[in-house]
C-alpha positions as a Markdown table, in Angstrom:
| # | Residue | x | y | z |
|---|---|---|---|---|
| 1 | Met | 127.3 | 77.3 | 42.6 |
| 2 | Ser | 124.1 | 76.7 | 44.4 |
| 3 | Ile | 121.6 | 74.5 | 42.5 |
| 4 | His | 118.1 | 73.1 | 43.0 |
| 5 | His | 119.0 | 69.5 | 43.9 |
| 6 | Gly | 116.8 | 66.8 | 42.4 |
| 7 | Ile | 114.6 | 69.3 | 40.5 |
| 8 | Ser | 114.2 | 69.2 | 36.8 |
| 9 | Cys | 112.6 | 71.8 | 34.5 |
| 10 | Asp | 109.4 | 70.4 | 32.9 |
| 11 | Leu | 110.0 | 72.3 | 29.7 |
| 12 | Cys | 113.7 | 71.9 | 28.9 |
| 13 | Arg | 114.2 | 68.8 | 31.1 |
| 14 | Lys | 117.4 | 70.3 | 32.7 |
| 15 | Leu | 118.2 | 68.6 | 36.0 |
| 16 | Asn | 119.7 | 70.3 | 39.1 |
| 17 | Phe | 119.5 | 73.7 | 37.4 |
| 18 | Ser | 120.8 | 76.9 | 39.1 |
| 19 | Gly | 119.2 | 80.3 | 39.3 |
| 20 | Arg | 115.5 | 81.0 | 39.9 |
| 21 | Arg | 113.0 | 78.1 | 40.2 |
| 22 | Tyr | 109.2 | 78.5 | 39.7 |
| 23 | Lys | 106.8 | 76.1 | 41.2 |
| 24 | Cys | 103.2 | 75.9 | 39.9 |
| 25 | Leu | 100.6 | 76.3 | 42.7 |
| 26 | Ile | 97.9 | 74.6 | 40.6 |
| 27 | Cys | 99.5 | 71.6 | 38.9 |
| 28 | Asn | 100.5 | 68.5 | 40.9 |
| 29 | Asp | 104.2 | 68.6 | 40.1 |
| 30 | Phe | 105.4 | 71.3 | 37.7 |
| 31 | Asp | 108.6 | 73.3 | 37.8 |
| 32 | Leu | 110.3 | 75.7 | 35.5 |
| 33 | Cys | 113.8 | 77.1 | 35.3 |
| 34 | Ser | 114.3 | 80.8 | 35.0 |
| 35 | Ile | 115.1 | 80.6 | 31.3 |
| 36 | Cys | 112.0 | 78.7 | 30.4 |
| 37 | Tyr | 109.8 | 80.8 | 32.7 |
| 38 | Asp | 111.0 | 84.1 | 31.1 |
| 39 | Lys | 110.1 | 82.7 | 27.6 |
| 40 | Asn | 106.5 | 82.7 | 28.8 |
| 41 | Gln | 105.5 | 79.7 | 26.8 |
| 42 | Asn | 102.5 | 77.5 | 27.3 |
| 43 | Leu | 102.9 | 73.7 | 27.5 |
| 44 | Ser | 100.1 | 72.3 | 25.3 |
| 45 | Ile | 101.1 | 68.8 | 26.1 |
| 46 | Gln | 100.3 | 69.1 | 29.8 |
| 47 | Thr | 97.7 | 70.7 | 32.0 |
| 48 | His | 99.9 | 73.6 | 33.0 |
| 49 | Ser | 99.0 | 77.1 | 31.7 |
| 50 | Ile | 101.0 | 80.3 | 31.6 |
| 51 | His | 98.2 | 81.8 | 33.6 |
| 52 | His | 98.8 | 79.5 | 36.6 |
| 53 | Pro | 100.2 | 81.2 | 39.7 |
| 54 | Met | 103.8 | 80.2 | 40.3 |
| 55 | Gln | 105.9 | 80.6 | 43.4 |
| 56 | Leu | 109.5 | 81.9 | 43.0 |
| 57 | Ile | 112.1 | 79.7 | 44.9 |
| 58 | Leu | 115.6 | 80.9 | 45.3 |
| 59 | Thr | 118.8 | 78.9 | 46.1 |
| 60 | Ser | 120.6 | 79.9 | 49.3 |
| 61 | Asn | 123.3 | 81.7 | 47.3 |
| 62 | Asp | 120.8 | 83.7 | 45.2 |
| 63 | Tyr | 118.9 | 84.6 | 48.4 |
| 64 | Glu | 122.0 | 85.9 | 50.0 |
| 65 | His | 123.0 | 87.8 | 46.9 |
| 66 | Ile | 119.6 | 89.5 | 46.6 |
| 67 | Tyr | 119.4 | 90.3 | 50.3 |
| 68 | Phe | 123.0 | 91.7 | 50.4 |
| 69 | Gly | 124.5 | 88.8 | 52.3 |
| 70 | Tyr | 121.6 | 88.1 | 54.6 |
| 71 | Ile | 121.8 | 84.4 | 55.4 |
| 72 | Arg | 118.5 | 82.5 | 54.8 |
| 73 | Thr | 117.0 | 80.9 | 57.8 |
| 74 | Gln | 113.5 | 79.7 | 58.8 |
| 75 | Arg | 112.7 | 83.2 | 60.0 |
| 76 | Ser | 114.0 | 85.0 | 56.8 |
| 77 | Pro | 111.6 | 87.3 | 55.0 |
| 78 | Met | 109.5 | 85.7 | 52.3 |
| 79 | Ser | 108.1 | 86.9 | 49.0 |
| 80 | Leu | 105.0 | 84.8 | 48.6 |
| 81 | Thr | 102.7 | 84.4 | 45.5 |
| 82 | Cys | 98.9 | 84.3 | 45.9 |
| 83 | Pro | 97.7 | 81.0 | 44.5 |
| 84 | Tyr | 94.4 | 82.5 | 43.4 |
| 85 | Cys | 95.4 | 85.7 | 41.5 |
| 86 | Asn | 99.2 | 85.3 | 40.9 |
| 87 | Gln | 100.0 | 88.6 | 42.7 |
| 88 | Asn | 103.4 | 88.3 | 44.5 |
| 89 | Gly | 105.6 | 90.0 | 47.0 |
| 90 | Phe | 103.5 | 89.1 | 50.0 |
| 91 | Ser | 104.7 | 88.4 | 53.5 |
| 92 | Leu | 102.9 | 85.6 | 55.3 |
| 93 | Asn | 100.6 | 87.8 | 57.4 |
| 94 | Ile | 99.8 | 90.1 | 54.4 |
| 95 | Leu | 99.0 | 87.1 | 52.2 |
| 96 | Ile | 96.5 | 85.9 | 54.8 |
| 97 | Lys | 94.9 | 89.3 | 54.9 |
| 98 | His | 94.9 | 89.5 | 51.1 |
| 99 | Ile | 93.1 | 86.1 | 50.7 |
| 100 | Asn | 90.6 | 87.0 | 53.3 |
| 101 | Glu | 89.7 | 90.2 | 51.6 |
| 102 | Gln | 90.0 | 89.2 | 47.9 |
| 103 | His | 89.4 | 85.4 | 47.7 |
| 104 | Leu | 87.4 | 84.3 | 50.6 |
| 105 | Ile | 84.7 | 82.6 | 48.4 |
| 106 | Ser | 87.4 | 80.7 | 46.4 |
| 107 | Asn | 87.1 | 77.1 | 47.4 |
| 108 | Tyr | 89.0 | 75.1 | 44.8 |
| 109 | Ser | 92.1 | 73.2 | 45.7 |
| 110 | Ile | 95.4 | 74.9 | 45.4 |
| 111 | Arg | 99.0 | 74.5 | 46.7 |
| 112 | Cys | 100.4 | 76.3 | 49.7 |
| 113 | Pro | 103.2 | 78.7 | 48.4 |
| 114 | Ile | 105.3 | 77.8 | 51.5 |
| 115 | Cys | 105.2 | 74.0 | 51.8 |
| 116 | Phe | 103.5 | 73.2 | 48.4 |
| 117 | Thr | 101.0 | 70.8 | 49.9 |
| 118 | Arg | 97.5 | 70.8 | 48.3 |
| 119 | Gln | 95.0 | 72.6 | 50.4 |
| 120 | Asn | 91.2 | 73.2 | 50.3 |
| 121 | His | 91.3 | 75.7 | 53.2 |
| 122 | Leu | 94.4 | 77.7 | 52.6 |
| 123 | Val | 93.9 | 80.5 | 55.1 |
| 124 | Glu | 93.5 | 78.0 | 58.0 |
| 125 | His | 96.7 | 76.2 | 56.7 |
| 126 | Leu | 98.6 | 79.5 | 56.5 |
| 127 | His | 97.7 | 80.2 | 60.1 |
| 128 | Glu | 99.5 | 77.0 | 61.1 |
| 129 | His | 102.6 | 78.3 | 59.4 |
| 130 | Thr | 102.2 | 81.5 | 61.4 |
| 131 | Glu | 102.0 | 79.5 | 64.7 |
| 132 | Asn | 105.1 | 77.5 | 63.7 |
| 133 | Asn | 107.0 | 80.7 | 62.9 |
| 134 | Leu | 106.1 | 82.0 | 66.4 |
| 135 | Ile | 107.3 | 78.8 | 68.0 |
| 136 | Ile | 110.6 | 79.0 | 66.1 |
| 137 | Lys | 111.0 | 82.6 | 67.1 |
| 138 | Thr | 110.4 | 81.9 | 70.8 |
| 139 | Lys | 112.8 | 79.0 | 70.8 |
| 140 | Thr | 115.5 | 81.2 | 69.1 |
| 141 | Ile | 115.1 | 84.0 | 71.7 |
| 142 | Lys | 115.3 | 81.5 | 74.5 |
| 143 | Asn | 118.4 | 79.9 | 73.1 |
| 144 | Leu | 120.0 | 83.3 | 72.6 |
| 145 | Asp | 119.2 | 84.3 | 76.2 |
| 146 | Ser | 120.7 | 81.0 | 77.4 |
| 147 | Asp | 123.9 | 81.5 | 75.4 |
| 148 | Glu | 124.2 | 85.1 | 76.7 |
| 149 | Lys | 123.9 | 83.9 | 80.3 |
| 150 | Gln | 126.5 | 81.2 | 79.8 |
| 151 | Ile | 128.9 | 83.8 | 78.3 |
| 152 | Lys | 128.4 | 86.1 | 81.2 |
| 153 | Thr | 128.9 | 83.3 | 83.7 |
| 154 | Ser | 132.2 | 82.4 | 81.9 |
| 155 | Glu | 133.3 | 86.0 | 82.0 |
| 156 | Lys | 132.7 | 86.1 | 85.8 |
| 157 | Ser | 134.6 | 82.9 | 86.3 |
| 158 | Leu | 137.5 | 84.2 | 84.3 |
| 159 | Leu | 137.7 | 87.4 | 86.4 |
| 160 | Glu | 137.5 | 85.4 | 89.6 |
| 161 | Lys | 140.4 | 83.2 | 88.4 |
| 162 | Leu | 142.5 | 86.2 | 87.4 |
| 163 | Leu | 141.9 | 87.8 | 90.7 |
| 164 | Asp | 142.8 | 84.7 | 92.6 |
| 165 | Asn | 146.1 | 84.3 | 90.6 |
| 166 | His | 146.9 | 88.0 | 91.1 |
| 167 | Ser | 146.2 | 87.8 | 94.9 |
| 168 | Asn | 148.6 | 84.9 | 95.3 |
| 169 | Lys | 151.5 | 87.2 | 94.2 |
| 170 | Asn | 151.6 | 88.9 | 97.6 |
| 171 | Glu | 152.9 | 92.2 | 96.2 |
| 172 | Asn | 150.8 | 94.5 | 98.4 |
| 173 | Asn | 153.3 | 97.3 | 98.3 |
| 174 | Asn | 153.7 | 97.3 | 94.6 |
| 175 | Gln | 151.6 | 100.2 | 93.0 |
| 176 | Arg | 151.0 | 98.3 | 89.8 |
| 177 | Tyr | 149.8 | 95.3 | 91.8 |
| 178 | Leu | 147.4 | 97.4 | 93.7 |
| 179 | Phe | 146.0 | 99.0 | 90.6 |
| 180 | Ile | 145.4 | 95.7 | 88.8 |
| 181 | His | 143.9 | 94.2 | 92.0 |
| 182 | Leu | 141.4 | 97.1 | 92.3 |
| 183 | Leu | 140.6 | 97.0 | 88.6 |
| 184 | Leu | 139.8 | 93.2 | 88.7 |
| 185 | Thr | 137.8 | 93.7 | 91.9 |
| 186 | Asp | 135.7 | 96.5 | 90.4 |
| 187 | Leu | 135.1 | 94.5 | 87.2 |
| 188 | Leu | 134.1 | 91.4 | 89.2 |
| 189 | Asp | 131.8 | 93.5 | 91.4 |
| 190 | Gln | 130.1 | 95.1 | 88.4 |
| 191 | Lys | 129.7 | 91.8 | 86.7 |
| 192 | Ser | 128.0 | 90.4 | 89.8 |
| 193 | Val | 125.7 | 93.4 | 90.1 |
| 194 | Asn | 124.6 | 93.1 | 86.4 |
| 195 | Met | 123.9 | 89.4 | 86.7 |
| 196 | Asn | 121.9 | 89.9 | 89.9 |
| 197 | Val | 119.8 | 92.7 | 88.3 |
| 198 | Glu | 119.0 | 90.4 | 85.3 |
| 199 | Ile | 118.1 | 87.5 | 87.6 |
| 200 | Asn | 115.7 | 89.7 | 89.6 |
| 201 | Ser | 114.2 | 91.6 | 86.7 |
């Protein structure tokens, strides 16, 4: 079972709880488990209020269950809560647009719904997350391209080895030998053409 390691609910005091976690975007350090959050109770002994915006945080297992097995990564879709009005379901870019349109004059300190650091200029800070996401995306694409090139190079090397081994058999009069030789040659020629096209494009 996937749990929130090192996190305790500030109402029931349960440590390392499973399921949904809710992080207050106003208080310095306030978390609720899903059971206490659903009770919708106010904590009169602390500064937290039921009206404070709270960001939903899912464990990896819960995320994959909700998104039908989609594994969570740094580029996974987010459902962000606005720290000003408590509306939720925003992507990063839509949240930035929402704050610019609805809360531009709000200047009190709140917590970022992504990294939970306290911010006085949230929009500027969210743009930094956007830039970081772009850097991660670019690096991922470059790594995938590099891996694909390595695979294609390995495929070509394998075909060359098979063709060399086959040529050493010296069975030129054998019809099956000729067929396999032509097949390997055609595959190797096509692989070379495809790689040259990608290099020149």
